[in-house]
Amino acid sequence: MEQHEQPKQSPSLEDCLKLLKGERDEQRLAGLLLVTKFCNKDDYDSILRVYDAVGNQFLDRLLRTGMGKGGLSGSGGDNRDVYLQLSITVLAALCRVPEIASSEDMVSKIPLMLEIMSKEFGSSVIEECYEFLFLVSNAHKDGVSRLYDSGGISVLASQISTLPDGSPSVEFAMRLVQLVISKLPLHTVNNEYPSELAMMVTTIAKQFAVSHSALKFEALHLLSTIISSKYSAPLREALHSMKDDIWSTFIRVGVVAILQNRVAPSEKLQALALAESTISIVGEGWLIGRMSLFDTQDPVPADRCMLLVLESSRVEVAVLLNELAYLKYEASKISSSNSESILLKQQNLAIVFSLVERIIKLISDLDEDGGSVISESTLMKVISGLNETMGVVLEYLQDAKDHGQTKGDDLLASVRVVGSYLAETPLACKEKVGEILGYMLSIEGEDEPSPFYSICFLLPMLCQTTMEVNGCKVLVSSGAYKAVVECLIKLIGPDGCMVDDYGSIFLACDTILSLLLKREQILGSLDDAYFVRLLGALAYWAGIFSFTALKMHKFLLLNENQNFTMLSCSILRESASLNIVYLYNHIFTVEQMQHSSMGHLIVHPVNGLLVIFQCQVLLFCFLAEV
């Protein structure tokens, strides 16, 4: 009789469970091998049954045997790699079930996984190690702390650069970094691991540059969180001191890819924020640089990044100012719950304004260097775009003036960006600036009791425009000169808030000096009361210089080569001090004796100021040399 062969029956889950519950290690190993071949990773119920059957104790022994720290019955050294691979694969699969991943048994294995990774047992287990660490750290309330306390940051920093671009391993590594910085105090991580974070930034930036999947946006969000944090000073210092700044090139390539493609507005804004943070570390020159990641001829112009950043920033400025105007002047009539939205838009406006200022500075530096880094056509395109944006900002300020608004960080930021541009091109938007100059000088920040920073931002422009008589006339006719005098009093007086800001002091002095020198050609009178108060502030400031002069004489004994310069500086300070104090006392006497018969013999305050300011100009010239 013919015997028909029975078809072989595939093992079922029940067969695996029986093996896993066996008394011998060999049975359990066989059960685990079967589980890895047919158990569906999304079948949580089956995975739970497998875990309950095998138990944590056996899994722990298997892992330690693979590490050479323990022994299963009948295990040999030749099978150690197999045991390690099997144990890590099973543990990673089991931890896909949150209930298992959040158990204390799994959290206790975090140090072991980090040890395996640090010893580089082989790339075949690295991916599962990263997956295990991420799943457990994410599921357990103390998972991230255990990872951090076990030296996880150091291990990640040393390993992440060796992972293949776009691989699951690098994805898990980036998500681990995201977990750490989101669940632990970022200032602690920055202070304890600045160099390690810098190493990880380089790899994450590379993924931002080369990836064409959702990983690019994950990298963008992660880089923005790390670099743009207010606690990132140690990290920024570490990045700045790196010999190879390839990380900044990666970011430039990634930012350009985001800005030149159709992506969500929020993603573009985040790319701009990342660009601003990068520039704050490496400088404005970052905006112009190579766009190729390899040593091949670069088909993309070096100024592509600058043009894209400028155009995107200009669009954001127009949109944000329009939305802010609506929320502040129209929507506020309907609802008063717009404060959070206004604050967020003001923060975003500060970012794009900063980028516009960076580009202004870059163009100015290139012009001073006289180089040909960018073409004439590109330069004209940039200037045209900046002119248009300044017009938009001035219209926003005019709108605020019409609504009687003088206080707000968005208004102060608008004055700053206008001041930055006018410092380079003081005659730009001449008519519009002249119309609202007085208003701009009256703007205050949210925390300012009176206008100060708005005046400082406009001083470079005012200093240049008052070199001409027409500029002086505008300053006097608008009454704006009073704001400059008040600013200088705040800078140098007893209640000064920025005594060490010599740049603003010099600009204010020079502006007022130009005004006084041309006073006979100006139609209009000056308010003497402001200048009398200014003399008092100058007298106080002169007293500070007299005290400083004593220190300089001591310094001369130690620096013979600088004797002449330092001695000249000391003499100037002393002479300026005597002149200021004398004239102030002289004028004070006039004020007290204005009804006496001697009042007509006293020098006018304006004439006294002219002498003092001339002394101050000489003083600053010598200080600049020192």
XYZ file of C-alpha atoms in Angstrom:
626
model
C 0.000 0.000 0.000
C 1.128 3.511 -0.769
C 1.783 5.686 2.208
C 0.846 9.344 1.780
C 3.191 11.823 3.503
C 1.435 14.144 5.935
C 2.184 17.873 5.335
C 4.419 19.381 7.972
C 2.507 21.649 10.327
C 4.001 25.060 11.135
C 4.602 25.750 14.787
C 1.866 27.704 16.497
C 2.040 30.279 19.258
C 0.986 27.621 21.734
C 3.952 25.461 20.731
C 6.270 28.435 21.330
C 4.727 29.129 24.703
C 5.234 25.522 25.759
C 8.903 25.716 24.831
C 9.293 29.062 26.609
C 7.854 27.531 29.774
C 10.197 24.575 29.557
C 12.536 23.685 32.387
C 15.694 23.600 30.290
C 17.450 26.614 28.790
C 17.659 24.830 25.469
C 13.865 24.671 25.259
C 13.486 28.345 26.021
C 16.123 29.273 23.455
C 14.303 27.267 20.831
C 11.046 28.984 21.780
C 12.611 32.433 21.445
C 14.037 31.590 18.037
C 10.584 30.539 16.847
C 8.970 33.651 18.292
C 11.295 35.961 16.400
C 10.347 34.296 13.108
C 6.561 34.363 13.124
C 5.270 36.537 15.951
C 3.684 39.751 14.582
C 5.278 42.837 16.134
C 1.894 44.598 16.255
C 0.168 41.719 18.040
C 0.486 43.098 21.563
C -1.588 40.370 23.174
C 0.653 37.622 21.803
C 3.799 39.530 22.797
C 2.474 39.864 26.357
C 1.840 36.136 26.505
C 5.370 35.464 25.275
C 6.835 37.747 27.936
C 4.805 36.148 30.688
C 5.916 32.714 29.503
C 9.659 33.325 29.239
C 9.977 35.654 32.236
C 12.429 38.437 32.919
C 14.922 36.268 34.786
C 15.760 34.146 31.760
C 15.986 37.192 29.476
C 18.368 38.838 31.923
C 20.586 35.749 32.058
C 20.562 35.487 28.273
C 21.624 39.131 27.895
C 24.411 38.839 30.448
C 25.629 35.615 28.828
C 25.891 37.435 25.507
C 27.909 40.135 27.294
C 30.188 37.525 28.869
C 28.901 38.240 32.366
C 26.944 35.062 33.017
C 26.232 31.640 31.646
C 23.311 29.620 30.434
C 23.470 25.893 30.846
C 25.433 24.433 27.972
C 26.482 27.855 26.655
C 29.881 28.283 25.105
C 32.003 31.228 24.155
C 31.425 30.521 20.479
C 27.707 31.232 20.868
C 28.084 34.462 22.813
C 27.417 36.720 19.815
C 24.331 34.692 18.935
C 22.981 34.990 22.479
C 23.631 38.731 22.486
C 21.874 39.218 19.153
C 18.922 37.075 20.216
C 18.470 38.706 23.608
C 18.596 42.280 22.273
C 16.254 41.483 19.366
C 13.724 39.894 21.714
C 13.946 42.687 24.264
C 13.432 45.352 21.599
C 10.423 43.449 20.234
C 8.914 42.990 23.697
C 9.291 46.699 24.503
C 7.043 47.649 21.617
C 4.306 46.910 24.129
C 4.146 49.981 26.415
C 3.144 47.840 29.404
C 6.384 45.884 29.131
C 8.575 48.871 28.230
C 7.390 50.772 31.298
C 8.296 47.958 33.706
C 11.130 48.326 36.199
C 12.686 45.151 34.794
C 13.276 46.881 31.461
C 14.466 50.175 32.937
C 17.086 48.270 34.928
C 18.604 47.066 31.640
C 19.354 50.585 30.346
C 22.927 50.598 31.769
C 23.580 47.195 30.187
C 22.419 48.416 26.783
C 24.639 51.475 27.032
C 27.587 49.263 27.944
C 26.949 47.085 24.909
C 26.828 50.137 22.640
C 29.966 51.659 24.123
C 31.939 48.470 23.492
C 30.782 48.332 19.867
C 29.795 44.726 19.795
C 28.748 45.144 16.189
C 26.362 47.065 14.001
C 23.987 44.107 13.864
C 22.732 44.855 17.382
C 23.099 48.653 17.472
C 19.742 49.358 15.834
C 17.858 47.179 18.331
C 19.804 48.795 21.197
C 18.661 52.253 20.108
C 15.104 51.030 19.676
C 15.115 49.464 23.149
C 16.510 52.608 24.774
C 13.985 54.845 23.068
C 10.968 52.659 23.851
C 11.892 52.194 27.514
C 12.979 55.807 28.086
C 9.758 57.042 26.528
C 7.469 54.661 28.421
C 8.845 54.764 31.973
C 8.504 57.921 34.050
C 12.126 57.639 35.177
C 13.464 56.217 31.925
C 15.096 59.415 30.687
C 16.671 60.118 34.084
C 18.098 56.593 34.219
C 19.473 56.992 30.702
C 21.052 60.344 31.589
C 22.501 59.192 34.922
C 23.982 56.104 33.262
C 26.088 58.206 30.897
C 23.697 57.992 27.965
C 24.663 61.401 26.565
C 28.326 60.426 26.286
C 27.450 57.139 24.578
C 25.081 58.840 22.137
C 27.668 61.489 21.301
C 30.365 58.913 20.587
C 28.096 56.667 18.491
C 25.750 58.937 16.572
C 28.297 60.062 13.976
C 28.942 56.421 12.950
C 25.292 55.667 12.157
C 24.239 55.467 8.492
C 22.440 58.557 7.205
C 18.664 58.156 7.264
C 18.830 54.770 9.004
C 16.392 53.665 11.725
C 19.331 53.817 14.132
C 19.933 57.529 13.565
C 16.190 58.170 13.830
C 16.032 56.459 17.221
C 19.172 58.306 18.326
C 17.655 61.679 17.408
C 14.444 60.819 19.220
C 16.447 59.894 22.293
C 18.130 63.300 22.201
C 14.704 64.914 21.828
C 13.466 62.993 24.872
C 16.413 64.087 26.973
C 16.131 67.798 26.190
C 12.340 67.798 26.563
C 12.133 65.946 29.879
C 15.260 67.175 31.651
C 16.277 70.761 32.494
C 17.985 71.997 29.343
C 20.325 74.283 31.256
C 21.644 71.239 33.146
C 22.308 69.277 29.968
C 23.994 72.297 28.351
C 26.229 72.938 31.331
C 27.270 69.307 31.854
C 27.629 68.111 28.236
C 28.354 71.080 25.919
C 30.987 69.300 23.819
C 28.858 66.145 23.530
C 25.874 68.212 22.385
C 28.102 69.913 19.816
C 29.108 66.519 18.398
C 25.466 65.474 18.163
C 24.499 68.784 16.526
C 26.907 67.999 13.680
C 25.246 64.652 12.935
C 21.719 66.014 13.330
C 22.600 68.921 11.042
C 23.839 66.437 8.444
C 20.486 64.643 8.516
C 18.823 68.040 8.100
C 20.921 68.613 4.984
C 20.812 65.224 3.247
C 17.441 63.771 4.212
C 14.476 63.964 1.851
C 11.932 62.465 4.231
C 10.135 63.450 7.410
C 13.496 63.036 9.146
C 14.545 66.424 7.706
C 11.778 68.163 9.665
C 12.539 66.187 12.818
C 16.130 67.363 12.527
C 14.966 70.959 11.969
C 12.815 70.930 15.113
C 15.544 69.308 17.177
C 18.254 71.719 16.034
C 16.007 74.710 16.693
C 15.256 73.494 20.201
C 18.908 72.835 21.059
C 20.640 75.824 19.457
C 17.950 78.470 19.955
C 17.487 77.781 23.654
C 18.244 80.621 26.060
C 20.409 78.128 27.978
C 22.570 77.235 24.977
C 25.546 79.519 25.755
C 27.911 76.608 26.674
C 26.869 74.725 23.531
C 27.342 77.781 21.343
C 30.809 78.280 22.756
C 31.628 74.632 22.025
C 30.342 74.948 18.449
C 32.238 78.197 17.935
C 35.498 76.626 19.088
C 35.224 73.552 16.842
C 38.010 73.423 14.245
C 35.667 72.023 11.615
C 32.508 74.092 11.194
C 30.941 71.664 8.710
C 27.868 71.673 10.948
C 27.083 75.237 9.861
C 27.379 74.234 6.195
C 24.932 71.382 6.807
C 22.499 73.841 8.381
C 22.891 76.281 5.485
C 22.093 73.540 2.959
C 19.093 72.402 4.997
C 17.742 75.929 5.485
C 17.975 76.650 1.754
C 16.124 73.410 0.983
C 13.306 74.397 3.333
C 13.019 77.987 2.128
C 13.030 77.213 -1.597
C 10.374 74.484 -1.410
C 6.683 74.453 -0.612
C 6.441 73.689 3.055
C 4.185 74.853 5.860
C 4.721 78.478 6.953
C 5.558 77.278 10.466
C 8.408 75.167 9.095
C 9.825 78.113 7.156
C 9.657 80.296 10.238
C 11.495 77.654 12.238
C 14.147 77.431 9.518
C 14.586 81.209 9.749
C 14.927 80.956 13.531
C 17.599 78.293 13.094
C 19.403 80.502 10.567
C 19.379 83.424 13.016
C 20.787 81.242 15.822
C 23.520 79.907 13.535
C 24.526 83.417 12.456
C 24.766 84.461 16.097
C 27.430 81.750 16.521
C 29.493 81.970 13.324
C 28.721 85.480 12.075
C 26.928 87.079 9.133
C 29.365 85.541 6.659
C 27.409 82.290 7.048
C 24.778 83.753 4.715
C 27.235 83.466 1.819
C 28.937 80.101 1.446
C 29.186 76.843 -0.427
C 26.030 74.824 -0.967
C 27.671 71.528 -1.899
C 28.297 68.788 0.653
C 30.979 67.171 -1.446
C 34.202 68.293 -3.088
C 32.597 68.899 -6.448
C 31.872 71.996 -8.463
C 28.983 73.767 -6.760
C 26.198 74.641 -9.237
C 24.325 76.701 -6.628
C 25.468 80.342 -6.255
C 27.120 81.157 -2.936
C 24.659 83.996 -2.295
C 21.578 81.775 -2.657
C 21.158 81.444 1.098
C 21.334 85.213 1.661
C 18.747 85.945 -1.006
C 16.350 83.264 0.235
C 16.697 84.345 3.850
C 16.106 87.978 2.892
C 13.087 87.238 0.721
C 11.530 84.895 3.291
C 12.178 87.395 6.084
C 10.615 90.196 4.063
C 7.490 88.120 3.492
C 7.268 87.262 7.185
C 7.757 90.907 8.191
C 4.872 92.020 5.978
C 2.578 89.229 7.166
C 3.410 89.584 10.856
C 3.062 93.376 10.890
C -0.279 93.129 9.122
C -1.519 90.502 11.596
C -0.249 92.479 14.591
C -1.962 95.644 13.366
C -5.236 93.751 13.005
C -4.995 92.109 16.427
C -4.062 95.356 18.188
C -6.376 97.817 16.480
C -9.271 95.841 15.006
C -9.711 92.485 16.744
C -9.191 94.102 20.151
C -12.520 95.860 19.666
C -14.226 92.448 19.491
C -12.191 90.340 21.891
C -9.582 91.028 24.546
C -8.090 87.512 24.517
C -5.443 88.189 21.899
C -2.499 88.759 24.240
C -0.943 85.309 23.721
C -1.271 85.539 19.954
C 0.229 89.031 19.955
C 3.147 87.886 22.128
C 3.908 84.950 19.820
C 3.842 87.143 16.729
C 6.088 89.690 18.435
C 8.607 86.937 19.181
C 8.532 85.770 15.560
C 8.862 89.368 14.390
C 12.002 89.762 16.503
C 13.564 86.786 14.678
C 12.930 88.051 11.145
C 13.889 91.609 12.104
C 17.178 90.258 13.432
C 17.820 88.492 10.117
C 17.126 91.691 8.201
C 19.611 93.513 10.438
C 22.167 90.744 9.890
C 21.872 91.165 6.133
C 22.223 94.947 6.466
C 25.423 94.439 8.441
C 26.724 91.886 5.943
C 26.184 94.235 2.992
C 27.841 97.064 4.909
C 30.865 94.899 5.761
C 31.199 93.725 2.163
C 31.081 97.320 0.958
C 33.794 98.352 3.422
C 36.004 95.435 2.399
C 35.624 96.383 -1.244
C 35.403 92.735 -2.275
C 33.405 91.163 -5.077
C 31.798 88.327 -3.129
C 28.407 89.209 -4.598
C 27.595 90.711 -7.972
C 26.365 94.242 -8.550
C 22.965 92.943 -9.667
C 22.612 90.922 -6.454
C 23.566 93.958 -4.377
C 20.941 96.090 -6.111
C 18.358 93.371 -5.578
C 19.155 93.285 -1.851
C 19.015 97.076 -1.490
C 15.725 97.241 -3.379
C 14.228 94.581 -1.123
C 15.450 96.334 2.006
C 14.019 99.670 0.831
C 10.646 98.054 0.271
C 10.685 96.385 3.685
C 11.633 99.634 5.436
C 8.636 101.233 3.764
C 6.391 98.518 5.203
C 7.856 99.001 8.688
C 7.460 102.786 8.520
C 3.820 102.352 7.491
C 3.311 100.135 10.532
C 4.807 102.826 12.748
C 2.609 105.466 11.108
C -0.424 103.281 11.823
C 0.643 102.961 15.455
C 1.095 106.732 15.665
C -2.397 107.275 14.276
C -3.780 104.982 16.993
C -1.848 106.778 19.720
C 0.389 103.808 20.505
C 3.886 104.574 21.806
C 4.622 101.558 23.997
C 5.376 98.041 22.802
C 8.294 95.738 22.054
C 7.111 95.352 18.462
C 7.250 99.131 18.000
C 10.706 99.300 19.597
C 11.944 96.459 17.368
C 10.560 98.323 14.346
C 12.519 101.433 15.307
C 15.640 99.336 15.753
C 15.508 97.748 12.310
C 14.771 101.136 10.719
C 17.670 102.647 12.660
C 20.021 99.874 11.506
C 19.167 100.549 7.875
C 19.279 104.337 8.153
C 22.683 104.101 9.823
C 23.979 102.813 6.476
C 21.735 104.887 4.198
C 20.654 107.936 6.257
C 18.798 109.546 3.339
C 16.603 106.504 2.576
C 12.854 107.108 2.981
C 13.793 110.689 3.839
C 10.319 112.237 3.690
C 8.583 109.471 5.634
C 11.277 109.398 8.298
C 11.058 113.167 8.694
C 7.290 112.944 9.220
C 7.464 110.448 12.091
C 10.934 111.134 13.507
C 9.575 112.732 16.655
C 7.157 109.846 17.122
C 9.866 107.208 16.690
C 11.966 108.909 19.358
C 9.006 108.733 21.762
C 8.551 104.952 21.523
C 9.154 102.854 24.634
C 9.641 99.154 25.185
C 7.216 97.277 27.425
C 9.587 97.501 30.408
C 10.834 101.043 29.810
C 9.561 103.874 32.038
C 10.485 106.444 29.385
C 11.945 106.484 25.843
C 15.600 105.516 25.738
C 16.456 102.589 23.460
C 14.484 104.003 20.541
C 16.697 107.109 20.683
C 19.882 105.017 20.898
C 18.799 103.019 17.834
C 18.376 106.210 15.792
C 21.533 107.986 16.973
C 23.762 106.711 14.104
C 21.325 108.157 11.575
C 20.870 111.396 13.509
C 24.621 111.830 13.854
C 25.000 111.644 10.065
C 21.998 113.750 9.072
C 22.955 116.586 11.443
C 26.203 117.014 9.548
C 24.047 119.002 7.121
C 22.032 122.097 8.007
C 18.796 120.599 6.704
C 19.199 117.654 9.052
C 19.653 120.029 11.967
C 16.553 121.948 10.942
C 14.477 118.756 10.968
C 15.823 117.850 14.396
C 14.952 121.296 15.809
C 11.592 121.809 14.080
C 10.334 118.418 15.262
C 11.666 118.960 18.769
C 13.571 115.696 18.404
C 16.762 117.280 19.722
C 15.200 117.265 23.188
C 14.981 113.486 23.076
C 18.677 113.258 22.160
C 19.620 115.525 25.060
C 17.467 113.477 27.444
C 19.102 110.298 26.178
C 22.588 111.675 26.788
C 21.599 112.745 30.302
C 20.433 109.193 30.997
C 23.664 107.799 29.627
C 26.062 109.915 31.679
C 24.033 111.333 34.548
C 23.842 109.998 38.121
C 20.799 107.914 37.202
C 22.419 106.621 34.012
C 21.426 103.134 32.966
C 24.192 102.535 30.414
C 27.238 104.406 31.665
C 29.624 102.101 29.745
C 27.904 102.560 26.361
C 30.567 104.890 25.000
C 29.396 104.372 21.432
C 25.974 105.894 22.134
C 27.541 108.622 24.266
C 29.852 109.642 21.438
C 27.030 109.619 18.853
C 24.786 111.723 21.098
C 27.618 114.164 21.802
C 28.458 114.462 18.135
C 24.821 115.004 17.197
C 24.371 117.793 19.714
C 27.749 119.290 18.805
C 26.716 119.467 15.129
C 23.469 121.104 16.205
C 25.236 123.730 18.297
C 27.785 124.526 15.611
C 24.997 125.252 13.121
C 22.635 126.968 15.541
C 22.905 130.327 13.770
C 21.786 128.772 10.480
C 18.787 126.989 11.997
C 15.385 128.623 11.973
C 14.062 128.057 15.456
C 15.183 128.393 19.030
C 16.642 125.826 21.394
C 15.231 125.250 24.850
C 18.005 126.312 27.238
C 16.511 124.361 30.148
C 17.480 121.049 28.504
C 21.067 122.168 28.043
C 21.364 123.361 31.627
C 20.335 119.900 32.794
C 22.813 118.372 30.358
C 25.627 120.462 31.867
C 24.800 119.006 35.261
C 25.045 115.484 33.852
C 28.359 116.342 32.173
C 29.696 117.647 35.483
C 28.778 114.393 37.177
C 30.383 112.395 34.371
C 33.517 114.530 34.593
C 33.799 113.627 38.270
C 33.891 109.954 37.317
C 36.680 110.676 34.822
C 38.696 112.537 37.449
C 38.583 109.491 39.688
C 39.600 107.258 36.798
C 42.564 109.509 36.016
C 44.186 108.570 39.353
C 44.153 104.928 38.315
C 45.806 105.822 35.021
C 48.771 107.469 36.729
C 49.385 104.246 38.628
C 49.099 102.332 35.374
C 51.783 104.552 33.811
C 54.366 103.194 36.253
C 53.845 99.695 34.851
C 53.579 100.559 31.134
C 56.376 102.928 30.151
C 55.835 102.419 26.426
C 52.396 103.971 26.641
C 53.378 106.899 28.847
C 52.696 109.610 26.308
C 49.287 108.365 25.217
C 48.069 107.650 28.713
C 49.387 110.941 30.075
C 47.674 112.857 27.276
C 44.434 111.019 28.007
C 44.681 111.869 31.705
C 45.352 115.549 30.968
C 42.371 115.708 28.637
C 40.119 114.138 31.194
C 41.259 116.476 33.917
C 40.931 119.568 31.721
C 37.501 118.499 30.494
C 36.465 117.895 34.089
C 37.592 121.345 35.207
C 35.883 123.051 32.267
C 32.628 121.207 32.805
C 32.491 121.778 36.553
C 33.461 125.427 36.167
C 30.851 126.141 33.505
C 28.155 124.234 35.341
C 28.803 126.185 38.554
C 28.994 129.384 36.506
C 25.609 128.780 34.892
C 24.095 127.619 38.170
C 25.159 130.981 39.609
C 23.409 132.739 36.739
C 20.195 130.871 37.413
C 20.358 131.868 41.061
C 21.278 135.465 40.267
C 19.096 136.008 37.226
C 17.333 138.889 38.953
C 20.573 140.562 40.091
C 22.526 143.234 38.321
C 25.276 140.716 37.428
C 23.060 138.383 35.403
C 23.902 139.998 32.080
C 27.608 139.232 32.490
C 27.216 135.457 32.445
C 27.998 133.224 29.425
C 24.958 131.674 27.678
C 24.520 127.894 28.354
C 24.743 127.031 24.652
C 28.165 128.688 24.321
C 29.391 126.801 27.362
C 28.185 123.527 25.906
C 30.015 124.174 22.669
C 33.331 124.342 24.531
C 32.539 121.238 26.571
C 31.509 119.163 23.591
C 34.680 120.090 21.774
C 36.594 118.786 24.776
C 34.543 115.586 24.725
C 35.241 114.964 21.051
C 38.983 115.233 21.729
C 38.600 113.037 24.790
C 36.905 110.265 22.841
C 39.487 110.450 20.080
C 42.253 109.785 22.582
C 40.237 107.082 24.356
C 39.755 105.294 21.052
C 43.519 105.203 20.565
C 44.069 103.779 24.073
